[in-house]
Coordinates of C-alpha atoms in Angstrom, one line a residue:
Chain A
M1380 CA 245.5 -103.5 126.0
T1381 CA 244.2 -103.7 122.2
T1382 CA 243.2 -100.0 121.5
L1383 CA 240.7 -99.6 118.5
D1384 CA 241.6 -98.0 115.8
T1385 CA 239.6 -95.5 114.6
P1386 CA 238.0 -96.0 111.5
T1387 CA 239.7 -93.7 108.4
F1388 CA 238.0 -92.6 105.3
A1389 CA 240.5 -91.6 102.3
P1390 CA 239.5 -88.5 101.0
R1391 CA 237.3 -88.4 98.0
P1392 CA 240.0 -87.3 95.4
S1393 CA 239.2 -83.5 94.5
L1394 CA 237.5 -83.1 91.1
L1395 CA 240.4 -81.3 88.8
K1396 CA 242.0 -85.3 89.5
R1397 CA 238.7 -86.8 89.4
T1398 CA 238.9 -85.1 85.8
M1399 CA 242.2 -86.2 85.0
Q1400 CA 241.6 -89.3 85.7
R1401 CA 239.1 -89.8 82.2
K1402 CA 241.0 -89.6 79.4
T1403 CA 238.7 -89.4 76.9
M1404 CA 237.6 -86.3 78.6
V1405 CA 240.6 -85.0 78.9
I1406 CA 241.6 -85.7 75.4
G1407 CA 237.7 -84.0 74.2
I1408 CA 238.8 -80.5 77.0
A1409 CA 242.5 -80.2 75.0
V1410 CA 241.1 -80.2 72.1
L1411 CA 238.2 -77.7 72.4
A1412 CA 240.6 -75.3 73.7
V1413 CA 242.4 -75.9 70.3
F1414 CA 239.4 -74.9 68.8
V1415 CA 238.7 -72.0 71.0
L1416 CA 242.2 -70.5 71.1
A1417 CA 242.5 -71.4 67.0
G1418 CA 239.5 -69.3 66.7
A1419 CA 240.7 -66.2 69.6
L1420 CA 244.2 -66.1 67.8
A1421 CA 243.6 -66.1 64.2
P1422 CA 245.2 -63.2 63.2
W1423 CA 248.0 -64.1 64.7
I1424 CA 248.0 -67.9 63.4
T1425 CA 247.6 -67.1 59.9
P1426 CA 249.2 -64.6 57.6
F1427 CA 245.8 -64.6 55.4
S1428 CA 242.8 -63.0 55.9
P1429 CA 239.5 -65.1 55.5
S1430 CA 237.9 -62.5 53.0
R1431 CA 240.6 -61.7 51.1
L1432 CA 240.1 -63.0 47.2
S1433 CA 243.5 -63.4 45.3
V1434 CA 242.2 -65.0 41.7
A1435 CA 246.1 -65.9 40.8
N1436 CA 245.6 -68.2 43.9
R1437 CA 242.0 -70.2 43.3
L1438 CA 241.9 -74.0 43.5
L1439 CA 245.0 -74.5 44.8
A1440 CA 245.6 -78.1 46.2
P1441 CA 247.2 -78.0 49.9
S1442 CA 251.1 -77.8 49.8
G1443 CA 253.7 -76.1 52.7
V1444 CA 252.4 -72.5 52.3
H1445 CA 248.2 -73.2 51.8
W1446 CA 247.8 -76.4 54.5
F1447 CA 244.2 -77.0 53.2
G1448 CA 244.5 -75.5 50.2
T1449 CA 242.8 -72.4 48.5
D1450 CA 239.3 -72.0 47.5
D1451 CA 237.7 -70.7 44.0
F1452 CA 237.8 -67.1 45.2
G1453 CA 241.8 -67.9 46.2
R1454 CA 241.1 -67.5 49.8
D1455 CA 243.5 -69.4 52.3
V1456 CA 240.9 -72.7 53.3
F1457 CA 242.9 -72.9 56.4
T1458 CA 242.1 -69.2 57.3
R1459 CA 239.0 -70.0 56.9
V1460 CA 238.6 -72.9 59.0
V1461 CA 240.3 -71.2 61.5
Y1462 CA 238.1 -68.3 61.2
S1463 CA 234.9 -70.2 60.9
A1464 CA 235.7 -71.6 64.4
R1465 CA 234.7 -68.4 66.1
T1466 CA 231.2 -68.0 64.4
S1467 CA 230.3 -71.9 65.2
L1468 CA 231.3 -71.6 68.3
F1469 CA 229.7 -68.3 69.2
V1470 CA 226.9 -70.0 67.6
G1471 CA 226.5 -73.1 69.9
F1472 CA 227.8 -71.5 72.9
A1473 CA 225.1 -68.6 72.4
V1474 CA 222.5 -71.2 71.3
V1475 CA 223.4 -73.1 74.7
V1476 CA 222.9 -69.9 76.9
F1477 CA 219.3 -68.7 75.2
S1478 CA 217.6 -72.3 75.2
A1479 CA 219.0 -72.5 79.5
L1480 CA 217.3 -69.1 79.9
V1481 CA 214.6 -70.5 78.3
G1482 CA 214.3 -73.7 79.1
V1483 CA 215.4 -73.7 83.0
T1484 CA 212.6 -70.6 83.6
L1485 CA 210.3 -73.4 82.3
G1486 CA 211.4 -76.2 83.6
L1487 CA 211.7 -74.7 86.8
L1488 CA 208.1 -73.2 86.8
A1489 CA 206.9 -76.4 85.3
G1490 CA 208.1 -78.0 88.4
F1491 CA 207.5 -76.3 90.9
F1492 CA 203.6 -74.9 90.0
R1493 CA 201.5 -78.1 90.0
R1494 CA 198.9 -75.4 88.2
L1495 CA 201.8 -74.2 85.6
D1496 CA 203.1 -78.3 84.7
P1497 CA 200.4 -79.6 82.8
P1498 CA 200.0 -76.8 80.3
I1499 CA 204.2 -75.9 80.0
S1500 CA 204.6 -80.0 79.5
R1501 CA 202.3 -80.4 76.6
L1502 CA 203.8 -77.2 74.8
L1503 CA 207.3 -78.8 75.5
D1504 CA 205.6 -82.3 74.3
A1505 CA 203.9 -79.8 71.0
M1506 CA 207.5 -78.4 70.4
M1507 CA 209.4 -81.6 70.9
S1508 CA 206.8 -83.0 68.0
F1509 CA 209.0 -80.5 65.1
P1510 CA 211.9 -82.5 63.8
D1511 CA 214.7 -80.0 64.9
I1512 CA 215.6 -78.9 61.6
L1513 CA 212.2 -78.2 60.5
L1514 CA 211.6 -76.1 62.7
A1515 CA 214.8 -74.3 62.9
I1516 CA 214.6 -73.2 59.0
S1517 CA 210.7 -72.3 59.6
L1518 CA 211.7 -69.9 62.3
V1519 CA 214.8 -68.7 60.5
A1520 CA 212.2 -68.3 57.3
A1521 CA 209.9 -66.0 59.6
L1522 CA 212.3 -64.3 61.6
G1523 CA 214.8 -63.5 59.0
P1524 CA 218.5 -65.2 57.8
T1525 CA 220.9 -62.9 60.2
L1526 CA 223.1 -64.6 63.0
V1527 CA 220.6 -63.2 65.9
N1528 CA 217.7 -65.0 64.3
V1529 CA 219.9 -68.5 64.1
I1530 CA 221.3 -68.2 67.8
V1531 CA 217.2 -67.4 68.6
A1532 CA 215.7 -70.2 65.9
L1533 CA 218.4 -73.1 67.4
G1534 CA 217.8 -71.8 70.9
I1535 CA 213.8 -72.3 70.7
V1536 CA 214.4 -75.7 69.2
Y1537 CA 216.7 -77.1 71.5
A1538 CA 214.9 -75.3 75.0
P1539 CA 212.6 -78.3 75.6
R1540 CA 215.4 -80.7 76.4
L1541 CA 216.4 -78.9 79.1
A1542 CA 213.1 -77.6 80.5
R1543 CA 212.1 -81.4 80.2
I1544 CA 214.9 -82.3 82.1
V1545 CA 214.7 -79.0 85.0
R1546 CA 211.3 -79.9 85.5
A1547 CA 211.9 -84.0 86.2
S1548 CA 214.4 -82.4 88.6
T1549 CA 212.5 -80.2 90.2
L1550 CA 209.6 -82.5 90.9
V1551 CA 212.2 -84.2 93.0
I1552 CA 214.1 -81.6 95.0
R1553 CA 210.4 -79.9 95.7
E1554 CA 209.8 -83.0 97.6
L1555 CA 213.2 -83.1 100.1
P1556 CA 212.7 -81.8 103.4
Y1557 CA 215.1 -79.1 103.5
V1558 CA 212.6 -77.4 100.4
E1559 CA 210.1 -78.0 103.3
A1560 CA 212.1 -76.1 106.1
A1561 CA 212.9 -73.6 104.2
R1562 CA 209.3 -72.7 103.4
A1563 CA 208.5 -73.5 107.1
I1564 CA 211.9 -70.9 108.3
G1565 CA 209.5 -67.8 105.9
V1566 CA 211.8 -67.8 102.8
S1567 CA 210.7 -66.7 99.4
T1568 CA 209.1 -68.9 96.5
P1569 CA 211.6 -66.9 94.2
H1570 CA 214.8 -67.7 96.8
I1571 CA 214.0 -71.4 97.6
M1572 CA 213.5 -72.0 93.2
V1573 CA 216.8 -70.2 92.2
M1574 CA 219.0 -71.3 96.1
H1575 CA 217.8 -74.7 96.7
V1576 CA 216.4 -75.4 93.5
L1577 CA 218.5 -74.7 90.2
R1578 CA 221.3 -74.9 91.9
N1579 CA 221.2 -78.2 93.6
I1580 CA 220.2 -79.2 89.6
T1581 CA 223.6 -77.5 88.1
S1582 CA 224.8 -81.3 86.8
P1583 CA 222.7 -82.4 84.5
I1584 CA 222.3 -78.9 83.1
L1585 CA 225.4 -78.8 82.2
V1586 CA 225.3 -82.3 81.0
Q1587 CA 222.7 -81.6 78.6
G1588 CA 224.2 -78.2 77.7
T1589 CA 227.2 -79.6 76.3
F1590 CA 225.3 -81.9 74.2
I1591 CA 223.6 -79.2 72.9
F1592 CA 226.7 -77.3 72.4
A1593 CA 227.2 -80.2 70.1
S1594 CA 223.7 -80.2 68.3
A1595 CA 223.5 -76.9 67.9
I1596 CA 227.2 -76.7 65.9
L1597 CA 225.8 -79.8 63.7
A1598 CA 222.5 -77.7 62.9
E1599 CA 224.4 -74.2 62.0
A1600 CA 226.5 -75.9 59.5
G1601 CA 222.8 -77.7 58.4
L1602 CA 221.6 -74.6 57.9
S1603 CA 224.2 -72.9 56.3
F1604 CA 224.3 -74.9 53.9
L1605 CA 221.2 -75.5 52.7
G1606 CA 221.7 -71.8 52.6
V1607 CA 218.9 -70.8 55.6
G1608 CA 221.5 -69.8 57.8
V1609 CA 223.8 -67.0 58.3
S1610 CA 224.9 -65.1 55.3
P1611 CA 226.7 -67.0 52.5
D1612 CA 229.5 -64.2 53.6
V1613 CA 230.7 -65.3 57.0
P1614 CA 232.4 -67.7 56.8
T1615 CA 231.5 -70.9 58.7
W1616 CA 231.8 -74.1 58.5
G1617 CA 228.4 -74.6 56.7
T1618 CA 228.8 -72.2 54.3
M1619 CA 232.0 -73.5 53.4
I1620 CA 231.0 -77.3 53.2
S1621 CA 227.9 -75.8 50.9
L1622 CA 230.5 -73.9 48.5
G1623 CA 233.2 -75.7 48.5
R1624 CA 230.1 -78.9 46.9
Q1625 CA 230.4 -77.2 43.6
Y1626 CA 233.8 -78.1 43.3
M1627 CA 234.4 -81.4 44.6
D1628 CA 235.3 -82.7 41.6
Q1629 CA 238.5 -80.7 41.4
A1630 CA 239.0 -78.7 44.3
W1631 CA 238.1 -81.9 47.2
W1632 CA 239.7 -80.0 49.9
I1633 CA 237.1 -77.0 50.1
M1634 CA 234.7 -78.8 51.6
L1635 CA 236.8 -81.7 53.3
F1636 CA 238.7 -79.8 56.0
P1637 CA 235.8 -77.9 56.9
G1638 CA 233.9 -80.8 57.5
L1639 CA 236.5 -82.7 58.9
A1640 CA 236.4 -79.4 61.8
V1641 CA 232.8 -79.7 62.4
V1642 CA 233.4 -84.1 63.4
I1643 CA 236.0 -83.2 65.6
A1644 CA 234.6 -80.5 67.2
V1645 CA 231.0 -81.8 68.2
L1646 CA 232.6 -85.3 68.7
S1647 CA 235.2 -83.6 71.1
L1648 CA 231.5 -81.9 72.9
Q1649 CA 230.6 -85.4 73.0
L1650 CA 233.0 -86.7 74.8
V1651 CA 233.3 -83.8 77.4
G1652 CA 229.5 -84.0 77.5
D1653 CA 229.7 -88.4 78.4
G1654 CA 232.7 -86.7 81.0
L1655 CA 230.6 -84.6 82.5
R1656 CA 227.9 -86.7 83.1
D1657 CA 229.7 -89.6 84.8
L1658 CA 231.7 -87.7 87.0
L1659 CA 228.5 -85.3 87.9
D1660 CA 225.9 -88.0 88.2
P1661 CA 226.9 -91.3 90.3
R1662 CA 224.1 -92.7 88.6
F1663 CA 225.9 -93.1 85.3
S1664 CA 228.8 -95.2 85.7
K1665 CA 230.8 -95.8 82.9
D1666 CA 229.7 -99.1 82.3
L1667 CA 225.6 -98.4 81.4
Chain B
M1442 CA 193.4 -100.2 79.6
V1443 CA 190.5 -98.9 78.0
G1444 CA 190.9 -95.9 80.3
Y1445 CA 195.1 -95.8 78.9
V1446 CA 194.3 -95.4 75.5
L1447 CA 191.9 -93.1 75.8
N1448 CA 194.5 -91.0 78.2
R1449 CA 196.7 -91.2 75.7
L1450 CA 194.3 -90.1 72.6
I1451 CA 192.8 -87.1 74.7
G1452 CA 197.1 -86.0 75.2
M1453 CA 197.2 -86.2 71.3
I1454 CA 194.7 -84.5 70.0
I1455 CA 195.9 -81.4 72.5
V1456 CA 199.8 -81.7 71.4
M1457 CA 198.4 -81.5 67.8
F1458 CA 196.5 -78.5 68.8
I1459 CA 199.0 -76.8 70.3
V1460 CA 201.2 -77.8 67.5
A1461 CA 199.3 -76.1 64.9
T1462 CA 199.0 -72.8 67.4
V1463 CA 203.0 -72.7 67.3
V1464 CA 202.2 -73.3 63.5
F1465 CA 200.8 -70.3 63.2
V1466 CA 202.6 -68.2 65.7
I1467 CA 205.3 -69.1 63.8
V1468 CA 204.0 -67.7 60.5
R1469 CA 203.0 -64.6 62.1
V1470 CA 206.3 -63.8 64.1
T1471 CA 207.3 -62.5 60.4
P1472 CA 208.8 -58.6 61.0
G1473 CA 206.3 -56.9 59.0
D1474 CA 204.0 -57.8 56.7
P1475 CA 204.0 -61.5 56.1
A1476 CA 202.4 -60.9 52.2
A1477 CA 204.9 -58.0 51.4
V1478 CA 207.8 -60.3 52.6
M1479 CA 206.4 -63.6 50.5
L1480 CA 206.2 -61.2 47.6
G1481 CA 209.5 -59.9 47.9
P1482 CA 210.6 -56.3 46.8
D1483 CA 209.1 -56.2 43.6
A1484 CA 205.5 -56.9 44.7
T1485 CA 203.2 -54.3 43.6
A1486 CA 200.5 -52.7 46.6
A1487 CA 198.0 -54.3 44.3
D1488 CA 199.7 -57.9 44.4
I1489 CA 200.2 -57.7 48.5
A1490 CA 196.4 -56.5 49.1
A1491 CA 195.8 -59.3 46.8
L1492 CA 197.7 -61.9 48.8
R1493 CA 196.5 -60.1 52.1
E1494 CA 193.4 -60.6 51.1
Q1495 CA 193.6 -64.1 49.9
L1496 CA 195.6 -65.2 53.3
G1497 CA 192.9 -63.9 55.4
L1498 CA 195.5 -61.4 56.5
N1499 CA 193.3 -58.5 56.8
R1500 CA 191.3 -59.9 59.7
P1501 CA 192.0 -59.5 63.4
M1502 CA 194.5 -62.3 64.5
L1503 CA 192.0 -64.2 67.0
I1504 CA 189.1 -64.4 63.4
Q1505 CA 192.4 -65.4 61.6
Y1506 CA 193.6 -68.0 64.4
V1507 CA 190.1 -69.8 64.6
A1508 CA 189.6 -69.8 60.8
F1509 CA 193.2 -71.1 60.6
L1510 CA 192.1 -74.3 63.1
E1511 CA 188.8 -74.6 61.3
Q1512 CA 190.7 -75.1 58.3
V1513 CA 193.0 -77.6 59.5
A1514 CA 190.3 -79.4 61.4
R1515 CA 188.9 -79.8 58.0
G1516 CA 192.4 -81.0 56.0
D1517 CA 193.0 -78.1 54.1
L1518 CA 196.0 -76.7 54.2
G1519 CA 196.1 -73.6 51.9
R1520 CA 197.4 -73.0 48.5
S1521 CA 201.5 -72.5 47.9
I1522 CA 202.3 -68.8 47.3
F1523 CA 204.7 -69.9 44.3
L1524 CA 203.0 -73.6 43.2
D1525 CA 200.1 -73.5 40.9
Q1526 CA 198.2 -76.1 43.6
T1527 CA 197.6 -77.0 47.0
V1528 CA 199.8 -77.2 50.3
L1529 CA 198.2 -81.1 50.7
S1530 CA 198.9 -81.9 46.7
A1531 CA 202.3 -80.3 46.6
L1532 CA 203.1 -82.5 50.2
A1533 CA 201.6 -85.8 48.1
Q1534 CA 203.1 -85.5 45.5
R1535 CA 207.1 -85.5 47.0
A1536 CA 206.2 -87.8 49.6
E1537 CA 207.1 -91.1 48.0
P1538 CA 211.2 -90.2 48.1
T1539 CA 210.7 -89.2 51.6
F1540 CA 208.7 -92.0 52.9
F1541 CA 211.3 -94.5 51.1
L1542 CA 214.4 -92.6 52.1
T1543 CA 213.1 -92.4 56.1
V1544 CA 211.8 -96.5 55.5
F1545 CA 215.2 -97.6 53.8
A1546 CA 217.2 -95.5 56.3
M1547 CA 215.4 -96.9 59.6
L1548 CA 216.1 -100.2 57.8
I1549 CA 219.3 -99.7 57.8
A1550 CA 220.2 -98.0 61.4
C1551 CA 218.4 -100.6 62.5
A1552 CA 220.2 -103.6 60.7
I1553 CA 223.9 -101.9 61.8
A1554 CA 222.6 -100.4 65.6
L1555 CA 220.5 -103.7 66.8
P1556 CA 223.2 -106.3 66.0
V1557 CA 226.2 -104.0 67.2
G1558 CA 224.5 -102.8 70.2
I1559 CA 223.9 -106.8 71.8
M1560 CA 227.4 -107.6 70.9
A1561 CA 229.0 -104.7 72.5
A1562 CA 226.1 -105.4 75.9
W1563 CA 227.7 -109.0 75.3
K1564 CA 231.4 -108.1 75.1
R1565 CA 230.8 -105.5 78.1
G1566 CA 234.2 -103.8 78.6
T1567 CA 236.3 -105.4 75.5
W1568 CA 238.0 -104.1 72.8
T1569 CA 235.1 -104.5 70.6
D1570 CA 232.6 -102.8 73.3
Q1571 CA 235.3 -99.7 73.3
L1572 CA 235.5 -99.8 69.7
V1573 CA 231.6 -99.2 69.0
T1574 CA 231.2 -97.2 71.4
A1575 CA 233.7 -95.1 69.9
V1576 CA 232.1 -95.5 66.3
A1577 CA 228.2 -94.4 67.3
M1578 CA 229.9 -91.4 68.9
L1579 CA 231.7 -90.9 66.0
S1580 CA 228.9 -91.5 63.5
A1581 CA 226.7 -89.0 65.6
S1582 CA 229.3 -86.4 64.6
I1583 CA 229.4 -86.8 61.3
P1584 CA 227.5 -83.9 59.5
S1585 CA 224.9 -85.8 57.0
F1586 CA 225.5 -83.4 54.5
W1587 CA 228.8 -83.9 54.5
L1588 CA 228.6 -87.6 54.7
G1589 CA 226.6 -87.7 51.7
L1590 CA 228.8 -85.6 49.3
L1591 CA 231.8 -87.7 50.3
F1592 CA 230.1 -90.6 49.5
I1593 CA 228.5 -89.3 46.2
Q1594 CA 232.2 -88.5 45.2
F1595 CA 233.5 -91.7 46.1
F1596 CA 230.6 -94.3 45.5
S1597 CA 229.0 -92.0 42.1
V1598 CA 231.6 -89.9 40.8
R1599 CA 234.6 -92.1 40.9
M1600 CA 233.1 -95.6 41.2
G1601 CA 229.8 -95.1 39.3
W1602 CA 227.9 -97.7 40.8
F1603 CA 225.2 -95.0 41.9
P1604 CA 223.4 -92.0 40.2
T1605 CA 224.7 -88.7 41.6
S1606 CA 221.5 -86.9 42.0
G1607 CA 217.6 -87.0 41.7
Y1608 CA 215.1 -89.5 41.7
G1609 CA 215.0 -90.4 37.6
G1610 CA 213.0 -89.0 34.5
P1611 CA 209.0 -89.1 34.8
G1612 CA 209.5 -92.9 33.3
E1613 CA 211.6 -93.9 35.5
S1614 CA 210.7 -97.3 36.9
F1615 CA 210.2 -98.2 40.4
A1616 CA 213.3 -100.4 41.0
G1617 CA 215.6 -97.2 39.2
R1618 CA 214.0 -94.8 41.7
M1619 CA 214.6 -96.8 44.4
Q1620 CA 218.5 -97.3 42.9
H1621 CA 218.5 -93.3 43.1
L1622 CA 217.5 -93.9 47.1
V1623 CA 220.4 -96.2 47.6
L1624 CA 223.3 -93.8 48.6
P1625 CA 220.7 -91.0 50.9
A1626 CA 219.2 -94.0 52.5
V1627 CA 223.0 -95.7 54.0
T1628 CA 223.9 -92.0 54.6
L1629 CA 221.5 -91.1 56.5
G1630 CA 221.0 -94.5 58.3
I1631 CA 224.6 -94.6 59.0
I1632 CA 224.3 -91.2 60.9
S1633 CA 221.1 -92.5 62.5
S1634 CA 222.4 -95.6 64.4
A1635 CA 224.7 -94.3 66.3
L1636 CA 221.6 -93.6 69.3
I1637 CA 219.6 -96.8 68.5
T1638 CA 223.5 -99.3 68.9
R1639 CA 223.9 -96.7 72.2
F1640 CA 220.1 -97.2 73.5
T1641 CA 220.2 -101.2 72.6
R1642 CA 223.8 -101.7 74.3
T1643 CA 222.4 -99.7 77.4
S1644 CA 218.9 -101.8 77.6
M1645 CA 220.4 -105.2 77.2
I1646 CA 223.4 -104.1 79.0
E1647 CA 220.4 -103.9 81.9
V1648 CA 218.9 -107.2 81.2
L1649 CA 221.3 -109.5 80.9
S1650 CA 222.9 -108.5 84.8
S1651 CA 218.9 -109.5 85.6
D1652 CA 218.7 -113.0 87.8
Y1653 CA 216.4 -114.3 85.1
I1654 CA 219.2 -114.6 82.9
R1655 CA 221.9 -115.4 85.5
T1656 CA 219.2 -118.4 85.9
A1657 CA 218.8 -118.8 82.3
R1658 CA 222.9 -119.5 81.6
A1659 CA 223.3 -121.4 85.1
K1660 CA 220.3 -124.3 83.8
G1661 CA 222.4 -124.0 81.0
V1662 CA 220.7 -122.6 78.0
G1663 CA 222.8 -121.6 75.0
H1664 CA 224.6 -118.2 74.5
M1665 CA 222.4 -117.1 71.3
K1666 CA 219.2 -118.3 73.1
V1667 CA 219.8 -116.0 76.1
L1668 CA 220.5 -113.3 74.5
L1669 CA 218.1 -113.5 71.3
Q1670 CA 215.0 -115.2 73.1
H1671 CA 215.5 -114.2 76.7
A1672 CA 217.3 -110.8 76.5
L1673 CA 216.5 -109.1 73.7
K1674 CA 212.4 -109.4 73.8
N1675 CA 212.9 -107.3 77.4
A1676 CA 215.7 -105.1 76.0
L1677 CA 213.1 -104.5 73.7
I1678 CA 210.8 -101.6 75.3
P1679 CA 213.6 -99.1 75.6
I1680 CA 214.6 -99.6 72.3
L1681 CA 211.6 -99.1 70.5
T1682 CA 211.0 -95.8 72.2
V1683 CA 214.1 -94.5 70.6
I1684 CA 213.2 -96.2 67.7
G1685 CA 210.2 -93.3 67.8
L1686 CA 212.6 -91.0 68.4
T1687 CA 214.8 -91.9 65.7
A1688 CA 211.9 -91.1 63.2
A1689 CA 212.5 -87.3 64.3
V1690 CA 216.2 -87.6 64.0
L1691 CA 215.6 -89.0 60.1
I1692 CA 213.4 -86.4 59.1
S1693 CA 215.1 -83.7 60.1
G1694 CA 218.2 -85.4 58.9
A1695 CA 215.8 -86.2 55.4
V1696 CA 215.7 -82.4 54.9
V1697 CA 219.0 -81.4 54.5
T1698 CA 219.8 -85.2 52.6
E1699 CA 217.4 -84.6 50.0
T1700 CA 218.9 -81.2 49.4
V1701 CA 222.0 -83.3 49.1
F1702 CA 220.9 -85.7 46.8
G1703 CA 218.8 -83.5 44.5
L1704 CA 215.6 -85.7 45.8
P1705 CA 212.4 -84.5 44.9
G1706 CA 210.8 -84.7 48.3
V1707 CA 209.1 -83.5 51.1
G1708 CA 212.0 -82.2 52.6
N1709 CA 213.0 -80.2 49.2
L1710 CA 210.1 -78.7 48.7
V1711 CA 210.4 -77.6 52.2
V1712 CA 213.6 -76.3 52.1
S1713 CA 213.2 -73.7 48.8
A1714 CA 209.4 -73.1 50.3
V1715 CA 212.1 -71.4 53.1
L1716 CA 214.0 -69.9 50.1
R1717 CA 210.7 -68.5 48.5
R1718 CA 208.8 -67.6 51.7
D1719 CA 206.0 -69.8 50.4
Y1720 CA 204.8 -70.0 54.3
P1721 CA 201.1 -71.7 53.5
V1722 CA 203.9 -74.7 52.5
I1723 CA 205.8 -74.0 55.6
Q1724 CA 202.9 -73.8 57.3
G1725 CA 201.8 -77.2 56.0
A1726 CA 204.3 -79.5 55.7
L1727 CA 205.4 -78.6 59.9
L1728 CA 201.6 -79.5 60.6
I1729 CA 202.0 -82.5 58.4
V1730 CA 205.4 -84.0 60.1
A1731 CA 205.0 -82.9 63.9
G1732 CA 201.3 -84.4 63.4
L1733 CA 202.8 -88.0 61.9
Y1734 CA 205.4 -87.7 64.9
V1735 CA 202.8 -87.6 67.6
L1736 CA 200.9 -90.4 65.5
L1737 CA 204.2 -92.4 65.5
N1738 CA 204.4 -91.9 69.0
F1739 CA 201.1 -92.9 70.1
I1740 CA 201.5 -96.4 68.4
I1741 CA 204.5 -96.4 69.7
D1742 CA 203.1 -96.2 73.3
M1743 CA 200.4 -98.4 71.9
L1744 CA 202.5 -101.0 70.8
Y1745 CA 204.1 -101.3 74.4
L1746 CA 200.6 -102.7 75.1
V1747 CA 201.3 -105.5 72.8
V1748 CA 205.3 -106.0 73.5
D1749 CA 205.0 -105.8 77.8
P1750 CA 201.3 -106.7 79.3
R1751 CA 202.8 -105.3 82.5
V1752 CA 202.6 -101.4 81.3
R1753 CA 198.8 -100.8 82.1
F1754 CA 199.3 -97.6 84.0

């Protein structure tokens, strides 16, 4: 007598395993981890101070002692690049948090309440018609050039991007039977919005958040370069490039290394964002 | 079709109204007295009072808002605090470098992105595809001002091929002025090409896997004909959208690039206005740039009607 084999399904690989399969994403995460660690452990990594002036050491070329050379005030460029990682990554992360708070709230409200949808959507259209940097510098000009205001300004600039994605996802999820069922058994609207809708759209928020992180680092560097960002005394990659510009002919290293730091950090975030999108959203296969 | 055009037109007017409101609010969120902030710490009380009067800041907020909308509707953007001219004439005077910079950068971006994106889609999965994707990602990660500075250092200072900065003197010929735009336009074009490359690739991949392309190939239509005549035509619609979006990226990029290359354009005007707290100029520039963006997207929506007859919603 023959027996019918019960069909067996290969267990889905764990999230960690699927992450490890994406080499570019792993590289991105590893590079970001290096930046975060370098920023956090800066005082232990480098023996120099980011702000101590040393006229005797000004404009020294890269060497065994000063890996990335020194700037016009004799400060060690490597030390300043490492310390700047703190500010630049902090600003990027804070912008993501702020824009998520504003964007997710607006997106949920627009997607969930039909009456609120037209005014919120038009507001998002209007906000998105301002070019990023132009809106950011105008907001910083109005609010004042402080670290917090730069974060708020960039948060306002990027919030509509998230709001649109959240709105679109909410519109789909709102119509699903389980939301209807939750309503039928008397679950409150705020509870449905947070526990049933928001929890199911964390993937697109996470992916977009990574790209906003990357854009915010670039934008912060741009604002600092233009002199409308954080105070020039605060070491950020943008202020370093701006300073190095005056000495481009004689000391190329002052602007080269902070610029490379921006490129590598932003590139890593893009790799992570792309990887997360592939990983969390089955519609985006590697090929498309 | 008339309904669609009318609908889009009304939508555009509503968005422009909100844009004007947002611009009004931005200037008013300044902590403290905007007149005092604009004139700086050395201003006398009389100067501040005069400026408050000139800008109408003494009046109730609602009256200010209505007066502002009325002014904008008339096309009057006010007077600059620091330049002895109206905001509109200040913007018009600086429009040429920004216009040509944006147009050249867009042409360069398309000249790079379209063939490269099409090639990547055609050679999908090969090392060519991977290289294109990697380079596109890299160019989207480079700060435009940093790339501009590197270009100045190499092509202008070392090689002496291009002017290091500026837009030529007052008597400079048109060709001479355009020569000043080569490096800024290449810088901005390279940065902006990333987004268009990725969209072109994705869009072409989708179209190339359609049944009608397979049929055309099965009938023995040549590679180039399939690619350019059959596939590209249909892939153009999403590409057109992203070119519209890139316009905003370009204007953002122009603000920074103009500062790096010392071009006397709108971007440079806005940055110096921000540094001097010249709010009427900031307000005017925001309105004009956002207005142009809304208009451009409206034109692109209308172009859909021409490119794709299926768009009739």
